PDB file of C-alpha atoms and ligand atoms in Angstrom:
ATOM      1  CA  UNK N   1     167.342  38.169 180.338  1.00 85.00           C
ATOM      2  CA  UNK N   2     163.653  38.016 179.870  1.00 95.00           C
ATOM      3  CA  UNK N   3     162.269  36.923 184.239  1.00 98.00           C
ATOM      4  CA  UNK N   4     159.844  33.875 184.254  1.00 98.00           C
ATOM      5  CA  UNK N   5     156.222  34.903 185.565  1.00 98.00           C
ATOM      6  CA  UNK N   6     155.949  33.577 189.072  1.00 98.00           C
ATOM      7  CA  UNK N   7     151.607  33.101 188.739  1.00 98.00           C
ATOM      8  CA  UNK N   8     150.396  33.609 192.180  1.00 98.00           C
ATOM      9  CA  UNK N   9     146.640  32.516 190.778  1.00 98.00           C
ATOM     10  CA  UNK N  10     148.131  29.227 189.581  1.00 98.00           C
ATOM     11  CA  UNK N  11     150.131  28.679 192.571  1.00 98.00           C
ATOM     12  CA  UNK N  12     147.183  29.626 194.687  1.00 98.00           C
ATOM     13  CA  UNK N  13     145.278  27.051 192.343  1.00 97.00           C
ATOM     14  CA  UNK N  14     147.436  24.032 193.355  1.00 98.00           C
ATOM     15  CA  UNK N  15     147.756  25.202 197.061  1.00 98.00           C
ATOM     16  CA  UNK N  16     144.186  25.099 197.515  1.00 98.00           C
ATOM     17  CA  UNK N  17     143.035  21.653 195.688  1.00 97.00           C
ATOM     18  CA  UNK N  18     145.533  20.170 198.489  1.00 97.00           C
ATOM     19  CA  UNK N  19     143.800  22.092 200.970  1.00 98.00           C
ATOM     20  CA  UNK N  20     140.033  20.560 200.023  1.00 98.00           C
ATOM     21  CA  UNK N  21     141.908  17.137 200.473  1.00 97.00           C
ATOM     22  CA  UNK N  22     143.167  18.666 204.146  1.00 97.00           C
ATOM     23  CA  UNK N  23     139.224  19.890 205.031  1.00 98.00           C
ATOM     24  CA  UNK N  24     137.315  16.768 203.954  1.00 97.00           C
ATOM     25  CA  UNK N  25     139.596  15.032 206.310  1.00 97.00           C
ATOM     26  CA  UNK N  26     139.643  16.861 208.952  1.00 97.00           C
ATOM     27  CA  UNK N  27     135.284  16.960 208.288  1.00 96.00           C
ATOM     28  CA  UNK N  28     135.503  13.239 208.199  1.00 97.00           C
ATOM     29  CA  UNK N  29     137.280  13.541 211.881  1.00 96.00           C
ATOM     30  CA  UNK N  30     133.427  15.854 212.629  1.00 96.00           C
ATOM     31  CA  UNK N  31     135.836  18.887 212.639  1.00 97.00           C
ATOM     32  CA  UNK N  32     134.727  21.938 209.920  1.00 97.00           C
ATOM     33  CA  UNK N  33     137.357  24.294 209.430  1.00 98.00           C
ATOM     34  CA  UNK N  34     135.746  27.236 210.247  1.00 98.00           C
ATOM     35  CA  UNK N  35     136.626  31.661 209.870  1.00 98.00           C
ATOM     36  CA  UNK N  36     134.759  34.573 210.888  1.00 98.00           C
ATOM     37  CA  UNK N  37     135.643  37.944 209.948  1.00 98.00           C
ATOM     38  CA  UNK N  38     134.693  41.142 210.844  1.00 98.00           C
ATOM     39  CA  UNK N  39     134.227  44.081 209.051  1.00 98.00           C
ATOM     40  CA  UNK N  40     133.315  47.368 209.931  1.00 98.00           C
ATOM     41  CA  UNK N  41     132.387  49.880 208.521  1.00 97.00           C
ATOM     42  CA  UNK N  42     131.461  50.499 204.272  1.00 94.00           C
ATOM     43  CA  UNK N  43     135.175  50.875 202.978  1.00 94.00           C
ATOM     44  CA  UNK N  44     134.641  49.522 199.322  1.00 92.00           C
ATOM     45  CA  UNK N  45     138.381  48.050 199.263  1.00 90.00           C
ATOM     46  CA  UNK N  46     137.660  46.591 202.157  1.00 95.00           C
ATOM     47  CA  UNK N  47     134.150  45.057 201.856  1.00 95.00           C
ATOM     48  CA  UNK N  48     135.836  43.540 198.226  1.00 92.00           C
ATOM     49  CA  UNK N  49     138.678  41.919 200.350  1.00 93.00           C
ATOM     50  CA  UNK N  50     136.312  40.356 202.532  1.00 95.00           C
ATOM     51  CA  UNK N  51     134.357  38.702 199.670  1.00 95.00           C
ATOM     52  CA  UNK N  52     137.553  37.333 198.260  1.00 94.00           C
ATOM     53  CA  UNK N  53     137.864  35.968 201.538  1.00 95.00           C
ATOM     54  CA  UNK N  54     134.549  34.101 201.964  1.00 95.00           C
ATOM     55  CA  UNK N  55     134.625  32.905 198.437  1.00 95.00           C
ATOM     56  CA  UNK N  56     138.329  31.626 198.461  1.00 96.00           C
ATOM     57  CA  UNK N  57     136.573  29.824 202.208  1.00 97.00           C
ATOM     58  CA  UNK N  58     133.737  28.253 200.338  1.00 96.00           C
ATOM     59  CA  UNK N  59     135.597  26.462 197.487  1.00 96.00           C
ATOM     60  CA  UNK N  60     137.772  25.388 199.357  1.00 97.00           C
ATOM     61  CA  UNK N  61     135.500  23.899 202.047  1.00 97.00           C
ATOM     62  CA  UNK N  62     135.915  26.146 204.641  1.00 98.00           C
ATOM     63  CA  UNK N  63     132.967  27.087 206.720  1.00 98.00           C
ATOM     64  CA  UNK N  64     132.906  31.172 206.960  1.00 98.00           C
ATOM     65  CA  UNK N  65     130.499  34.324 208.030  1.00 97.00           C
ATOM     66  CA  UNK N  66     131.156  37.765 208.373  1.00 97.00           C
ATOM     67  CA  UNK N  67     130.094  39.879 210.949  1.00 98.00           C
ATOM     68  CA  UNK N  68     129.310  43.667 209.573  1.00 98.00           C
ATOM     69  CA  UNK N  69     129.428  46.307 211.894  1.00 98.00           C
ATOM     70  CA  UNK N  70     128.104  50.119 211.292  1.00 98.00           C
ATOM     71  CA  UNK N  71     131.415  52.792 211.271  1.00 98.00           C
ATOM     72  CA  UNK N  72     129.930  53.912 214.930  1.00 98.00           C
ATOM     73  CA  UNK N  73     130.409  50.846 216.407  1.00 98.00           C
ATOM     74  CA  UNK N  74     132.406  51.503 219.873  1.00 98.00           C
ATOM     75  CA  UNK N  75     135.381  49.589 220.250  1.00 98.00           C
ATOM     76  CA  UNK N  76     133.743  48.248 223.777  1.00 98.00           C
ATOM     77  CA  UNK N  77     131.227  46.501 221.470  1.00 98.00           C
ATOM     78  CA  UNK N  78     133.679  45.138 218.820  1.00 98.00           C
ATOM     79  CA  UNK N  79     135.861  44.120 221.981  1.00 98.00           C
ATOM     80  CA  UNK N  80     132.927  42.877 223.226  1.00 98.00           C
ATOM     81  CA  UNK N  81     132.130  40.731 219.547  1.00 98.00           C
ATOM     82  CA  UNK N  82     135.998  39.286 219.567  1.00 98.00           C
ATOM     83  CA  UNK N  83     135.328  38.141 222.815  1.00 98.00           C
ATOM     84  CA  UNK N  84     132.869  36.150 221.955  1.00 98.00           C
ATOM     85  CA  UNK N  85     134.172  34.293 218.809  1.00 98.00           C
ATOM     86  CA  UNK N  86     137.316  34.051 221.591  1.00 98.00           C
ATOM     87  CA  UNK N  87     134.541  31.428 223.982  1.00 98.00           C
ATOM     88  CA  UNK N  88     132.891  30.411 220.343  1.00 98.00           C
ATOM     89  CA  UNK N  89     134.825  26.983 220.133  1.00 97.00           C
ATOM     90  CA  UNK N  90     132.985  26.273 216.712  1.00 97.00           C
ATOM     91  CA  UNK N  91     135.227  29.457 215.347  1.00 98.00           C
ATOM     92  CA  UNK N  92     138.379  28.465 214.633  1.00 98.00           C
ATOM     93  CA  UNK N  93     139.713  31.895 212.826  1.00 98.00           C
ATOM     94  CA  UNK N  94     139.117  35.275 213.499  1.00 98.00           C
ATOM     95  CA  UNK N  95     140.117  38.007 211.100  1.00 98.00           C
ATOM     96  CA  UNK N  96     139.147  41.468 211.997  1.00 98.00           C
ATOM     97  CA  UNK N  97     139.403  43.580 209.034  1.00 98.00           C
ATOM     98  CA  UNK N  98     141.981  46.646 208.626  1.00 96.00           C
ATOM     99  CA  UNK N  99     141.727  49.248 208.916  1.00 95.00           C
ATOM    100  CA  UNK N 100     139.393  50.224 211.227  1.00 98.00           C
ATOM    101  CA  UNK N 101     137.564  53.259 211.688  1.00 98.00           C
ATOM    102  CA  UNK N 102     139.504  56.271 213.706  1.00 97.00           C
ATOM    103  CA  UNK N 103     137.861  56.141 217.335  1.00 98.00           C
ATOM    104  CA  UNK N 104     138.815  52.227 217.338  1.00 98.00           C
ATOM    105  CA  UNK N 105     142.546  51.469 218.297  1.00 98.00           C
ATOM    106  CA  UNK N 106     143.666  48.967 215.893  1.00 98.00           C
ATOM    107  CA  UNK N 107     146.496  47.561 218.216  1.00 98.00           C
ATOM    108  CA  UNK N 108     144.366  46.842 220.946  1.00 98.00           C
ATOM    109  CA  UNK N 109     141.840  44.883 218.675  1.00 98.00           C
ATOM    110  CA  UNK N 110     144.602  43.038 217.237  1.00 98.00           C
ATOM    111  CA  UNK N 111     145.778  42.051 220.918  1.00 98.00           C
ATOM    112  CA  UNK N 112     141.937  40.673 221.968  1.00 99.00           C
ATOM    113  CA  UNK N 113     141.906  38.446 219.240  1.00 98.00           C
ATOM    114  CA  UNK N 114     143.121  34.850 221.444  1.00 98.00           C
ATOM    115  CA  UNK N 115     146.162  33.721 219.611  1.00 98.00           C
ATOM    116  CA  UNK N 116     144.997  30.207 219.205  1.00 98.00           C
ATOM    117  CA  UNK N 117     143.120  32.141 216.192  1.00 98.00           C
ATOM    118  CA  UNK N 118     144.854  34.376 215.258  1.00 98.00           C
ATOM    119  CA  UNK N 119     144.634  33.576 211.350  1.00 98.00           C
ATOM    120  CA  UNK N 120     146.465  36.777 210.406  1.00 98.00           C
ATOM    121  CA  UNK N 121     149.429  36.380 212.799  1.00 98.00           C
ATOM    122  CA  UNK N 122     149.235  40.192 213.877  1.00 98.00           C
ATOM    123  CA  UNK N 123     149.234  39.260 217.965  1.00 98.00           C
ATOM    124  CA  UNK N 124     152.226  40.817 219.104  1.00 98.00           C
ATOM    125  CA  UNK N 125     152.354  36.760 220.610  1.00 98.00           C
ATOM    126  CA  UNK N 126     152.092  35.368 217.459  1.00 98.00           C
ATOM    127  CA  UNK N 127     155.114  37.436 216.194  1.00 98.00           C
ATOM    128  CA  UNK N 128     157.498  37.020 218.818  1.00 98.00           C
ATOM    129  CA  UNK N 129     156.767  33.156 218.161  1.00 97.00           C
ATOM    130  CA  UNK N 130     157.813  33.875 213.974  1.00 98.00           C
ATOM    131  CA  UNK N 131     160.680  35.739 215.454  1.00 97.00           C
ATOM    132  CA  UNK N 132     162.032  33.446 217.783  1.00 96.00           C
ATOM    133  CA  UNK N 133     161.209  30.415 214.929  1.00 92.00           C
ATOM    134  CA  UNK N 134     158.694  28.526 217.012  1.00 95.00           C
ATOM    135  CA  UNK N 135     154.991  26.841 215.572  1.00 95.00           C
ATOM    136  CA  UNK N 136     152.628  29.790 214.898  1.00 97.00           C
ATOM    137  CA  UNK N 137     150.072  31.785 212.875  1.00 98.00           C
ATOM    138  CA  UNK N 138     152.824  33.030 210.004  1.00 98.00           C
ATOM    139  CA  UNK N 139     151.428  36.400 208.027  1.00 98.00           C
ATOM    140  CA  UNK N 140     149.611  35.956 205.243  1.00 98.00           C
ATOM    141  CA  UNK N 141     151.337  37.839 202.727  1.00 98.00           C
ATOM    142  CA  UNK N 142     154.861  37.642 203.796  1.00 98.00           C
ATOM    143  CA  UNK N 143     153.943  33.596 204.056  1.00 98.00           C
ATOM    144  CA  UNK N 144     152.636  33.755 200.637  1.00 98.00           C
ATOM    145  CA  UNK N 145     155.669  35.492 199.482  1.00 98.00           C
ATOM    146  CA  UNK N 146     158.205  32.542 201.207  1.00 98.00           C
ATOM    147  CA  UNK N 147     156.149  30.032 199.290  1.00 98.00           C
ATOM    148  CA  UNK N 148     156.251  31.631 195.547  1.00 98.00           C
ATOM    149  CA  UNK N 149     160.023  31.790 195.824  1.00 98.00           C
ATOM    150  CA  UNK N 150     160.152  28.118 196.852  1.00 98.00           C
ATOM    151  CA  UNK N 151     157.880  27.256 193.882  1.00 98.00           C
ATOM    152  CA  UNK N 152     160.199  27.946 191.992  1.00 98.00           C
ATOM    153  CA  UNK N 153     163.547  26.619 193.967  1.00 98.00           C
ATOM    154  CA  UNK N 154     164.607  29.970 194.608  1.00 98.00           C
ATOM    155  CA  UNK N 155     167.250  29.363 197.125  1.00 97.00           C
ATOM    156  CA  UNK N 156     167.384  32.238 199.876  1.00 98.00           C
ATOM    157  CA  UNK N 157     170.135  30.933 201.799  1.00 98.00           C
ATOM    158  CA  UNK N 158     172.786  33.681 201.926  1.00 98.00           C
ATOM    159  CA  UNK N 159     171.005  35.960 199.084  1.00 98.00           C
ATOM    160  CA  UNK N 160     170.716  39.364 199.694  1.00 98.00           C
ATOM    161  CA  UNK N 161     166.842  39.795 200.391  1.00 99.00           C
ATOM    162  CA  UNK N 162     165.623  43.940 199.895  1.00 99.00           C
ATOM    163  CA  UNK N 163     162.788  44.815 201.270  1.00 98.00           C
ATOM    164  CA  UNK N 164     160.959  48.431 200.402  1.00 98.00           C
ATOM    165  CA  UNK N 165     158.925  49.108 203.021  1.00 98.00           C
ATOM    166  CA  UNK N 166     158.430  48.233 206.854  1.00 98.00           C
ATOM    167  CA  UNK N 167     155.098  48.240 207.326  1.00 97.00           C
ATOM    168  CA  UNK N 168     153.786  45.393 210.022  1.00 97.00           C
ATOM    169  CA  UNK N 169     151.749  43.640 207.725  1.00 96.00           C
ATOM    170  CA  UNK N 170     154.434  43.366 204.848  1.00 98.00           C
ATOM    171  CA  UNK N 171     157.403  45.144 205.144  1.00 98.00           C
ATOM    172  CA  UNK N 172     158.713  43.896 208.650  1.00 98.00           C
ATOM    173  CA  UNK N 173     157.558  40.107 208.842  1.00 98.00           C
ATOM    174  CA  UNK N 174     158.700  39.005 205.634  1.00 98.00           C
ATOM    175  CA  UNK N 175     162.091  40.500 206.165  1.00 98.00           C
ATOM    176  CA  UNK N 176     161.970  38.020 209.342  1.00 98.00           C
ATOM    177  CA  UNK N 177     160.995  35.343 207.208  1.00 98.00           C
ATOM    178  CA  UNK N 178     163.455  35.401 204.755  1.00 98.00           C
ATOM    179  CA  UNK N 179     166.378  35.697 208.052  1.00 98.00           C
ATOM    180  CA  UNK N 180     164.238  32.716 209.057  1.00 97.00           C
ATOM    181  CA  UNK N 181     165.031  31.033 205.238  1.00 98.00           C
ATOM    182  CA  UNK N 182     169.013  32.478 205.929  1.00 98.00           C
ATOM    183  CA  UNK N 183     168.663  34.971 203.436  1.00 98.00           C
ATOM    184  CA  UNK N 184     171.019  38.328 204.460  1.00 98.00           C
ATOM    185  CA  UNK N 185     167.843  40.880 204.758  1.00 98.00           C
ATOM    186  CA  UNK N 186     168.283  44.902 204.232  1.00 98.00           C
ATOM    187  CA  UNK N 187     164.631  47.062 204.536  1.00 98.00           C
ATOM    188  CA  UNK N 188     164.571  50.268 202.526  1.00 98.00           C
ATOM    189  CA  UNK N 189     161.774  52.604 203.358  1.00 98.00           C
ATOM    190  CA  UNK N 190     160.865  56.201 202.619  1.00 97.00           C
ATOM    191  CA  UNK N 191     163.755  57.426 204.977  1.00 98.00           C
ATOM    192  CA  UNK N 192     166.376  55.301 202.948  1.00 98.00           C
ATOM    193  CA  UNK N 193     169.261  58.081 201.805  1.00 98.00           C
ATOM    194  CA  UNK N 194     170.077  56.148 198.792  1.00 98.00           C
ATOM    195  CA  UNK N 195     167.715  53.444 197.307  1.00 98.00           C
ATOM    196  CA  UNK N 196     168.854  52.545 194.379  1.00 98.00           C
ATOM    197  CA  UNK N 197     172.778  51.452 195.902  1.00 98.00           C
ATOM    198  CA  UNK N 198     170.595  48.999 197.700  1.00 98.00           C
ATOM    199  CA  UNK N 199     167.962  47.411 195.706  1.00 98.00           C
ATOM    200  CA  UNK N 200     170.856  47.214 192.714  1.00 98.00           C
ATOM    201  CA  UNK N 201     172.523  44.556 195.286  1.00 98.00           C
ATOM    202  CA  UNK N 202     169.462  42.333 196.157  1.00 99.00           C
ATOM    203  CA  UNK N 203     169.648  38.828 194.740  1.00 99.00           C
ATOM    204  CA  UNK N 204     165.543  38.960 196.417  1.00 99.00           C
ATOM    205  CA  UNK N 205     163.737  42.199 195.941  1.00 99.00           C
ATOM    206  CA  UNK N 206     160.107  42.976 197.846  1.00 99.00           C
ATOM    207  CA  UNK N 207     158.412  46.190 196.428  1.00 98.00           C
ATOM    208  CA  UNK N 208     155.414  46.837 199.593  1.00 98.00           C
ATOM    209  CA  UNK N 209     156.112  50.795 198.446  1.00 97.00           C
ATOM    210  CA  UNK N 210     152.284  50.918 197.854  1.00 96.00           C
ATOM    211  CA  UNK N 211     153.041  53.654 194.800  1.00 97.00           C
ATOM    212  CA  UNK N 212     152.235  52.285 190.994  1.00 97.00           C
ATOM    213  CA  UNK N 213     155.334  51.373 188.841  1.00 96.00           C
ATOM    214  CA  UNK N 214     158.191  53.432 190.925  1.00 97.00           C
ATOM    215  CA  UNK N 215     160.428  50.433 190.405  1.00 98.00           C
ATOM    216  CA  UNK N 216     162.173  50.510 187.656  1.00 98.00           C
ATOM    217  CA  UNK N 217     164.827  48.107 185.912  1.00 98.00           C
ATOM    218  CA  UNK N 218     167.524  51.326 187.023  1.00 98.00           C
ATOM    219  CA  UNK N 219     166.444  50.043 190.405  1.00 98.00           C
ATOM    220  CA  UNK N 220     167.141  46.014 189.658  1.00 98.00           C
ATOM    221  CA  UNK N 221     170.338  43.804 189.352  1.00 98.00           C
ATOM    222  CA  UNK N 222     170.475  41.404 186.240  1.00 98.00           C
ATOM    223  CA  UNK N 223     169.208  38.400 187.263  1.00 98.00           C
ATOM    224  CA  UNK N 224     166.937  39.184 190.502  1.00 98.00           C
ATOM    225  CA  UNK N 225     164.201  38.089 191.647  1.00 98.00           C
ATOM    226  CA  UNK N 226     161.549  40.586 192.172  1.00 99.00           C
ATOM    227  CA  UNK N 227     158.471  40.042 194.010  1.00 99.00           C
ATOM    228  CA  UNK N 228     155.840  42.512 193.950  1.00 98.00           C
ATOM    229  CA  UNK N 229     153.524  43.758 196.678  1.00 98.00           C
ATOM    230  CA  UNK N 230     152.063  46.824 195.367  1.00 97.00           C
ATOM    231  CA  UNK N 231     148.079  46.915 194.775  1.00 94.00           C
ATOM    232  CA  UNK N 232     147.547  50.104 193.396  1.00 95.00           C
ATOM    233  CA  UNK N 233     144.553  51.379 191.452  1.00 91.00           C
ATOM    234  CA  UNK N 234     144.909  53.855 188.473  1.00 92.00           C
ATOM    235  CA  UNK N 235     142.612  56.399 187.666  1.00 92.00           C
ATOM    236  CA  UNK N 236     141.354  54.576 184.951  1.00 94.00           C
ATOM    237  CA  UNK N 237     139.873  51.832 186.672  1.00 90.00           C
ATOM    238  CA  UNK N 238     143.088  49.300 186.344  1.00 94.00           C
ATOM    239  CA  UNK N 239     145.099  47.433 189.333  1.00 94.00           C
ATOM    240  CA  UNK N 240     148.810  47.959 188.622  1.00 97.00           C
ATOM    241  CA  UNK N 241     151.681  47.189 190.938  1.00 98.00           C
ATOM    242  CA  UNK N 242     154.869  49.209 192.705  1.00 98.00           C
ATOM    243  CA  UNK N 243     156.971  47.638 189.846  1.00 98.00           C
ATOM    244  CA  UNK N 244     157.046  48.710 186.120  1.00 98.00           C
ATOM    245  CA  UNK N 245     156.473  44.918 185.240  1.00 98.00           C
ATOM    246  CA  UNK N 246     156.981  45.704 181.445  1.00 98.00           C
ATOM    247  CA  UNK N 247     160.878  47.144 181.599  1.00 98.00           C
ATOM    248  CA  UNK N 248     161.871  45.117 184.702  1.00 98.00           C
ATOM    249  CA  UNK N 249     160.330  42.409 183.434  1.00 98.00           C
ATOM    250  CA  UNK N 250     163.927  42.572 180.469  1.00 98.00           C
ATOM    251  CA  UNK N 251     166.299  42.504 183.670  1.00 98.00           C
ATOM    252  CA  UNK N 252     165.196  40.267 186.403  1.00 98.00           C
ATOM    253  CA  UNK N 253     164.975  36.127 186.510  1.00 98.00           C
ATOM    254  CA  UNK N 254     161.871  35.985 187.734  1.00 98.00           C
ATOM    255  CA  UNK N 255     158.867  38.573 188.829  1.00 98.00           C
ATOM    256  CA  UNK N 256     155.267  38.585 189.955  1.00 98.00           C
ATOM    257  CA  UNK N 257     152.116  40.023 187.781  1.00 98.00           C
ATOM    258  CA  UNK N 258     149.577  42.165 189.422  1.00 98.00           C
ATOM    259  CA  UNK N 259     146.954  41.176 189.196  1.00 97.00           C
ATOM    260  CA  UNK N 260     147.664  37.395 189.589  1.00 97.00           C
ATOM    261  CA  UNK N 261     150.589  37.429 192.073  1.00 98.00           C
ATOM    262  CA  UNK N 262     150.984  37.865 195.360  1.00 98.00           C
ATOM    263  CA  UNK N 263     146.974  39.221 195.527  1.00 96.00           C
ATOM    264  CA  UNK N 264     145.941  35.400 195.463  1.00 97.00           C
ATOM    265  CA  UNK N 265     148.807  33.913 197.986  1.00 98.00           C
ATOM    266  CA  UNK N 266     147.805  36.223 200.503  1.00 97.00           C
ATOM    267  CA  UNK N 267     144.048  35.100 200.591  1.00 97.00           C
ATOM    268  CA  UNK N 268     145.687  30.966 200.039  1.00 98.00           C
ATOM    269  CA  UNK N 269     147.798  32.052 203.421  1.00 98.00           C
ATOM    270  CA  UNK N 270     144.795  32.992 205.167  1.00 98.00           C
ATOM    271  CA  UNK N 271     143.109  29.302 204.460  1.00 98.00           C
ATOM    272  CA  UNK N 272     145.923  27.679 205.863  1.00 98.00           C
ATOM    273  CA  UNK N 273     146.094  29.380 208.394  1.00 98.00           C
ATOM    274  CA  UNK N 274     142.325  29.006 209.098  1.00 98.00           C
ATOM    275  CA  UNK N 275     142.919  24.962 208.923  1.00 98.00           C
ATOM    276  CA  UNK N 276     146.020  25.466 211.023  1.00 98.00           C
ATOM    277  CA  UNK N 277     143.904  26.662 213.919  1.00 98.00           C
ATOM    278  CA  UNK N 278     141.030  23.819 213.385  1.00 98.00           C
ATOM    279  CA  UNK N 279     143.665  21.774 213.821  1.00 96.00           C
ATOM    280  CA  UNK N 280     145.524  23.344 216.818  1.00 92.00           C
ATOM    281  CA  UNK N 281     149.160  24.602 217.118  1.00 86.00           C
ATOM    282  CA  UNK N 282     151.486  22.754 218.345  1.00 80.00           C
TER     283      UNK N 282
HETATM  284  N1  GUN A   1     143.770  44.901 205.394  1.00 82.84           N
HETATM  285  C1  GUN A   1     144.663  44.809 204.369  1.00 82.84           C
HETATM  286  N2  GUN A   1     145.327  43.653 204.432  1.00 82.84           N
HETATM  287  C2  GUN A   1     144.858  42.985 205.502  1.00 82.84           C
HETATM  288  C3  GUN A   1     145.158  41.723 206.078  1.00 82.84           C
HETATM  289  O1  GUN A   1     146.019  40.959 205.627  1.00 82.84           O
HETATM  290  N3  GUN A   1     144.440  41.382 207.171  1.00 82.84           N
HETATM  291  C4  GUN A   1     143.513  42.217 207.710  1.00 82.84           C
HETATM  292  N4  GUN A   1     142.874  41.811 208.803  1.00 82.84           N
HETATM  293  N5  GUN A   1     143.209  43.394 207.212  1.00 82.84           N
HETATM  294  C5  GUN A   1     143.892  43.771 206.110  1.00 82.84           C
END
């Protein structure tokens, strides 16, 4: 079997141009969707995310700004900042970019943030709400994930979803969100005894290893689908993936490129989101 390419730029594409349609109404109702992120600090990864972020905003009509903040800003003054774009009611979004720097504790930074904009759905409120299947803030790339597979009617319902890796942006919520699509969800991580038993049985397979091209098609049943998460940078300057795209590629129904996959849902996620909260949950 030779997989069909699920194209997370083309996807992302389509996504948005119904999005513009979403923001000039919503700016013909006087409301402009409207994100502010926060970055601190001069990580190079992250300071490229960020402008992903504002230009993915712009074209899409979004109204955006980012706040930069030196590395020795104290976490009273970036507690201070989030409080602020918490009163700001022209702010609809509020992404504080991860990870922070050491003396800052990520988990309490990710619990000022008001849930009403909470763009990233990392607010321990905004998860229980995914869990417990009520109207919230969903997480970008997990989301993103859900909506590739759909794209291509890729049922979930009683498919054995495997999931490497349990990290809380990746790992854990999109294992929740594929129980919340009735998929039958196992997580793998780097304490798993034996790996390969398990990903040979998923229908679904999520590589979030964060380790170029360790999957390989030893590791996938005939026929899966295999989603991958992996954004890893070679030495020699290229992005590659946590899946070895070319020999998997011979195995599995249908898999995502990286570049070009699940990079661009992510950021599509986060506009959604950001015109979720102009418009106010439920
Ligand atoms: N750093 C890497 N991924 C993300 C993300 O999705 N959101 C935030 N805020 N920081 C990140």
């Amino acid at each position: 079997m030779v997989a069909e390419i699920i194209s997370g730029k083309e996807l992302a594409q389509k996504l948005r141009e119904d999005m513009k349609v979403e923001v000039d109404r919503l700016r013909e109702a006087h409301i402009v969707p409207h994100l502010t992120v926060v970055l601190v600090g001069d990580d190079p990864a992250s300071r490229s995310y960020v402008r992903g972020k504002e230009k993915a905003s712009r074209e899409t009509g979004i109204s955006s700004d980012v706040i930069e903040l030196p590395t020795s800003t104290t976490e009273e003054d970036l507690l201070k900042t989030i409080h602020q774009l918490n009163e700001d009611e022209n702010v609809h979004g509020i992404l504080v970019q991860l990870p922070l720097p050491d003396h800052i504790r990520e988990q309490l930074v990710i619990e000022t943030i008001s849930p009403d904009k909470d763009v990233d759905g990392f607010h321990p409120i905004s998860i229980g709400r995914m869990m417990t299947g009520q109207d919230t803030f969903l997480p970008c790339t997990p989301h993103g994930i859900i909506q590739m597979l759909k794209s291509k009617n890729i049922s979930m319902t009683g498919k054995h979803a495997v999931i490497i890796g349990r990290s809380n942006i990746v790992g854990k919520p999109v294992g929740q969100l594929l129980l919340n699509e009735h998929a039958t969800v196992t997580y793998c991580h780097s304490k798993t005894k034996d790996l390969k038993a398990l990903t040979t049985q998923a229908d679904i397979l999520i590589a979030a290893v964060g380790k170029p091209n360790v999957i390989k098609a030893d590791h996938i049943k005939e026929g899966a689908a295999v989603i991958d998460v992996g954004v890893n940078r070679l030495e020699n300057g290229k992005l590659t993936g946590d899946v070895d795209f070319e020999a998997v590629k011979e195995k599995a129904s249908y898999i995502t490129p990286v570049p070009g996959g699940v990079g661009p849902m992510t950021i599509t996620m986060l506009l959604k989101n950001t015109i979720k909260a102009a418009e106010g949950l439920d």
